């Protein structure tokens, strides 16, 4: 099956710093990747759709200047949380669709961010 | 507003029991419904359903979709402790790759 990786799996940082999270499709090319955020005991909330070679599409209420997304290649998308604050602490998960497997999105293992 | 509602929110059973998890949805231009299992990390894919009445089966897990009544169920027979997880239901709309997720059902299987 399709494999999606994320790095790092854990991040602890000080308030005000920026954190970059990478999402890679390992065995397929993904023109579209998705970034989700999950707070404790809550469901996954889509933050943005990352499109290779073009600007990301952000969901309502998500600040595009705070959550910078770059999808520079068919196998890599990055999410940068700029000037992180404690309220940004969450579980960030990416997913990618394998065009060869009927519309199914495959998720990365997630990145847990803790901002002190 | 598009929404996906799962029930129950949590469920505790004993090994060997059979469980049924529910997912109802209200979305415009429905395309497909997906079930995922989430343990400690990210969700893993279980099933994708697009047609009514056709059961998808994988081992002890099975799922079916009713597009008329706008719901799906996920059945797990002869539950094992390893089935303990949060089960997420998500719906995809036509013309979009976005998934709308329900809040999940937390299943706990006790030995």
Short mmCIF file of C-alpha atoms in Angstrom, two decimals:
data_model
loop_
_atom_site.label_atom_id
_atom_site.label_comp_id
_atom_site.label_asym_id
_atom_site.label_seq_id
_atom_site.Cartn_x
_atom_site.Cartn_y
_atom_site.Cartn_z
CA UNK A 1 0.00 0.00 0.00
CA UNK A 2 0.91 3.65 -0.31
CA UNK A 3 3.28 4.96 2.34
CA UNK A 4 3.42 8.51 3.65
CA UNK A 5 6.08 9.65 6.07
CA UNK A 6 6.33 12.70 8.27
CA UNK A 7 9.28 14.28 9.98
CA UNK A 8 9.79 15.02 12.77
CA UNK A 9 7.42 12.90 14.83
CA UNK A 10 7.88 15.07 17.92
CA UNK A 11 8.75 18.73 18.29
CA UNK A 12 9.11 20.77 21.45
CA UNK A 13 9.92 24.42 20.91
CA UNK A 14 9.84 27.78 22.62
CA UNK A 15 7.12 30.29 21.93
CA UNK A 16 8.01 32.55 19.02
CA UNK A 17 10.07 30.07 17.06
CA UNK A 18 9.14 28.56 13.71
CA UNK A 19 8.75 24.86 13.15
CA UNK A 20 8.89 23.03 9.82
CA UNK A 21 7.16 19.69 9.30
CA UNK A 22 7.83 17.55 6.24
CA UNK A 23 5.41 15.18 4.57
CA UNK A 24 6.68 12.73 1.97
CA UNK A 25 4.98 10.19 -0.25
CA UNK A 26 7.49 7.36 -0.39
CA UNK A 27 6.31 5.10 -3.16
CA UNK A 28 4.03 7.25 -5.26
CA UNK A 29 3.72 10.76 -6.61
CA UNK A 30 1.15 13.00 -5.03
CA UNK A 31 0.06 16.15 -6.82
CA UNK A 32 -2.14 16.92 -3.85
CA UNK A 33 -1.44 16.56 -0.17
CA UNK A 34 -3.53 17.60 2.79
CA UNK A 35 -2.65 19.01 6.17
CA UNK A 36 -4.84 18.28 9.19
CA UNK A 37 -4.74 19.28 12.80
CA UNK A 38 -6.14 17.21 15.62
CA UNK A 39 -6.67 18.45 19.15
CA UNK A 40 -7.08 15.96 22.01
CA UNK A 41 -10.31 14.01 21.83
CA UNK A 42 -11.33 15.84 18.68
CA UNK A 43 -11.53 14.76 15.09
CA UNK A 44 -9.22 15.70 12.27
CA UNK A 45 -9.73 19.21 10.98
CA UNK A 46 -8.53 20.00 7.50
CA UNK A 47 -6.24 23.03 7.50
CA UNK A 48 -5.21 23.27 3.89
CA UNK A 49 -4.82 21.48 0.61
CA UNK A 50 -1.30 21.52 -0.75
CA UNK A 51 -0.97 21.55 -4.52
CA UNK A 52 2.30 20.76 -6.26
CA UNK A 53 3.62 23.77 -8.10
CA UNK A 54 0.91 26.17 -6.97
CA UNK A 55 -0.40 27.92 -3.89
CA UNK A 56 -2.08 25.99 -1.15
CA UNK A 57 -5.79 26.30 -0.55
CA UNK A 58 -6.57 27.14 3.06
CA UNK A 59 -9.74 26.32 4.96
CA UNK A 60 -11.78 29.07 6.49
CA UNK A 61 -10.27 30.33 9.72
CA UNK A 62 -6.75 29.05 9.01
CA UNK A 63 -4.17 31.82 8.79
CA UNK A 64 -2.09 31.31 5.66
CA UNK A 65 0.66 33.61 6.91
CA UNK A 66 1.01 31.58 10.06
CA UNK A 67 0.85 28.14 8.50
CA UNK A 68 3.07 28.29 5.44
CA UNK A 69 2.74 25.42 3.02
CA UNK A 70 5.16 24.58 0.25
CA UNK A 71 4.67 21.70 -2.17
CA UNK A 72 7.81 21.92 -4.23
CA UNK A 73 7.86 18.41 -5.64
CA UNK A 74 5.53 15.52 -6.32
CA UNK A 75 6.69 13.72 -3.20
CA UNK A 76 7.21 16.47 -0.64
CA UNK A 77 5.05 19.04 1.07
CA UNK A 78 6.14 21.13 4.04
CA UNK A 79 4.14 22.92 6.70
CA UNK A 80 5.88 25.69 8.60
CA UNK A 81 4.26 26.96 11.77
CA UNK A 82 5.62 30.48 12.08
CA UNK A 83 6.05 32.25 15.40
CA UNK A 84 4.51 29.33 17.22
CA UNK A 85 2.48 29.92 20.38
CA UNK A 86 1.25 27.47 23.01
CA UNK A 87 -2.19 27.39 21.41
CA UNK A 88 -0.57 25.94 18.27
CA UNK A 89 0.33 22.83 20.24
CA UNK A 90 -1.46 19.99 18.51
CA UNK A 91 -1.09 16.84 16.46
CA UNK A 92 -0.43 17.70 12.82
CA UNK A 93 -1.11 15.01 10.23
CA UNK A 94 -0.61 15.05 6.50
CA UNK A 95 -2.21 12.84 3.93
CA UNK A 96 -1.71 12.21 0.26
CA UNK A 97 -3.80 10.65 -2.38
CA UNK A 98 -2.31 7.89 -4.46
CA UNK A 99 -3.80 8.40 -7.92
CA UNK A 100 -3.29 4.73 -8.63
CA UNK A 101 -5.49 3.60 -5.74
CA UNK A 102 -8.99 4.85 -6.30
CA UNK A 103 -9.35 8.11 -4.40
CA UNK A 104 -8.05 6.87 -1.09
CA UNK A 105 -6.08 9.22 1.12
CA UNK A 106 -3.20 7.73 3.06
CA UNK A 107 -2.02 9.40 6.22
CA UNK A 108 1.41 10.05 7.58
CA UNK A 109 2.24 9.07 11.16
CA UNK A 110 1.70 12.61 12.40
CA UNK A 111 3.81 15.20 14.18
CA UNK A 112 3.11 16.14 17.75
CA UNK A 113 4.00 19.78 18.40
CA UNK A 114 4.37 21.20 21.87
CA UNK A 115 5.04 24.92 22.18
CA UNK A 116 6.26 26.04 25.58
CA UNK B 1 -23.16 22.93 6.49
CA UNK B 2 -21.70 19.54 5.64
CA UNK B 3 -21.43 17.24 8.61
CA UNK B 4 -20.57 13.70 9.58
CA UNK B 5 -21.93 12.31 12.84
CA UNK B 6 -20.66 9.15 14.46
CA UNK B 7 -22.24 7.16 17.24
CA UNK B 8 -21.65 6.09 19.85
CA UNK B 9 -18.80 8.38 20.84
CA UNK B 10 -17.32 5.65 22.97
CA UNK B 11 -17.92 1.98 23.52
CA UNK B 12 -16.48 -0.57 25.95
CA UNK B 13 -16.88 -4.27 25.24
CA UNK B 14 -15.32 -7.60 26.17
CA UNK B 15 -13.22 -9.71 23.90
CA UNK B 16 -15.36 -11.82 21.63
CA UNK B 17 -18.23 -9.36 21.47
CA UNK B 18 -19.55 -8.01 18.18
CA UNK B 19 -19.81 -4.25 17.76
CA UNK B 20 -21.54 -1.97 15.29
CA UNK B 21 -20.34 1.56 14.77
CA UNK B 22 -22.55 4.11 13.07
CA UNK B 23 -21.86 7.02 10.76
CA UNK B 24 -24.48 9.35 9.34
CA UNK B 25 -23.80 12.21 7.02
CA UNK B 26 -25.25 15.29 5.44
CA UNK B 27 -23.12 16.51 2.58
CA UNK B 28 -23.82 18.00 -0.76
CA UNK B 29 -22.78 15.99 -3.78
CA UNK B 30 -21.71 12.84 -1.93
CA UNK B 31 -19.00 10.82 -3.62
CA UNK B 32 -17.61 8.29 -1.17
CA UNK B 33 -17.42 7.35 2.49
CA UNK B 34 -14.26 6.13 4.14
CA UNK B 35 -13.54 4.36 7.41
CA UNK B 36 -10.22 4.72 9.21
CA UNK B 37 -8.76 3.19 12.36
CA UNK B 38 -6.67 5.47 14.53
CA UNK B 39 -4.54 4.06 17.29
CA UNK B 40 -1.81 6.17 18.80
CA UNK B 41 -0.74 7.86 15.64
CA UNK B 42 -2.29 8.67 12.31
CA UNK B 43 -5.34 6.94 10.86
CA UNK B 44 -4.96 3.80 8.81
CA UNK B 45 -7.34 3.14 5.97
CA UNK B 46 -9.99 0.42 6.35
CA UNK B 47 -12.67 0.78 3.71
CA UNK B 48 -13.98 3.06 1.02
CA UNK B 49 -17.66 2.81 0.09
CA UNK B 50 -19.32 4.38 -2.89
CA UNK B 51 -22.33 2.20 -3.67
CA UNK B 52 -25.32 1.35 -1.53
CA UNK B 53 -25.88 -2.16 -0.32
CA UNK B 54 -22.52 -3.62 -1.25
CA UNK B 55 -20.71 -4.95 1.78
CA UNK B 56 -16.99 -4.52 2.01
CA UNK B 57 -15.25 -7.12 4.15
CA UNK B 58 -11.78 -7.59 5.53
CA UNK B 59 -11.34 -10.35 8.06
CA UNK B 60 -13.52 -9.63 11.06
CA UNK B 61 -14.38 -6.15 9.83
CA UNK B 62 -17.13 -5.31 7.42
CA UNK B 63 -18.91 -2.18 6.34
CA UNK B 64 -21.91 -1.19 4.29
CA UNK B 65 -23.36 2.05 2.97
CA UNK B 66 -26.97 3.18 2.64
CA UNK B 67 -27.08 6.21 0.36
CA UNK B 68 -30.82 6.57 0.66
CA UNK B 69 -30.76 6.86 4.44
CA UNK B 70 -27.34 8.59 4.41
CA UNK B 71 -25.49 6.33 6.78
CA UNK B 72 -22.89 3.62 7.03
CA UNK B 73 -22.08 1.00 9.62
CA UNK B 74 -18.83 -0.67 10.52
CA UNK B 75 -19.10 -4.10 12.09
CA UNK B 76 -16.40 -5.87 14.01
CA UNK B 77 -17.03 -9.47 15.01
CA UNK B 78 -15.19 -11.50 17.65
CA UNK B 79 -13.47 -8.37 18.91
CA UNK B 80 -9.90 -8.53 20.20
CA UNK B 81 -7.97 -6.17 22.46
CA UNK B 82 -6.03 -5.07 19.39
CA UNK B 83 -9.22 -3.64 17.96
CA UNK B 84 -9.14 -0.95 20.64
CA UNK B 85 -8.82 2.34 18.77
CA UNK B 86 -10.71 5.34 17.55
CA UNK B 87 -12.66 4.61 14.40
CA UNK B 88 -13.13 7.56 12.11
CA UNK B 89 -15.67 8.00 9.37
CA UNK B 90 -15.05 10.53 6.60
CA UNK B 91 -17.00 11.63 3.57
CA UNK B 92 -15.68 12.92 0.30
CA UNK B 93 -17.69 15.19 -1.95
CA UNK B 94 -17.72 15.04 -5.70
CA UNK B 95 -15.45 17.53 -7.40
CA UNK B 96 -13.25 17.81 -4.33
CA UNK B 97 -10.56 15.77 -2.68
CA UNK B 98 -11.39 17.12 0.76
CA UNK B 99 -12.53 14.73 3.45
CA UNK B 100 -15.01 15.75 6.14
CA UNK B 101 -14.41 13.71 9.28
CA UNK B 102 -16.71 12.72 12.08
CA UNK B 103 -15.53 12.94 15.68
CA UNK B 104 -14.88 9.24 15.85
CA UNK B 105 -15.96 6.35 18.04
CA UNK B 106 -13.53 5.29 20.72
CA UNK B 107 -13.70 1.51 21.06
CA UNK B 108 -12.17 -0.21 24.06
CA UNK B 109 -12.02 -3.99 24.05
CA UNK B 110 -11.27 -5.47 27.47
CA UNK B 111 -9.80 -8.96 27.89
#
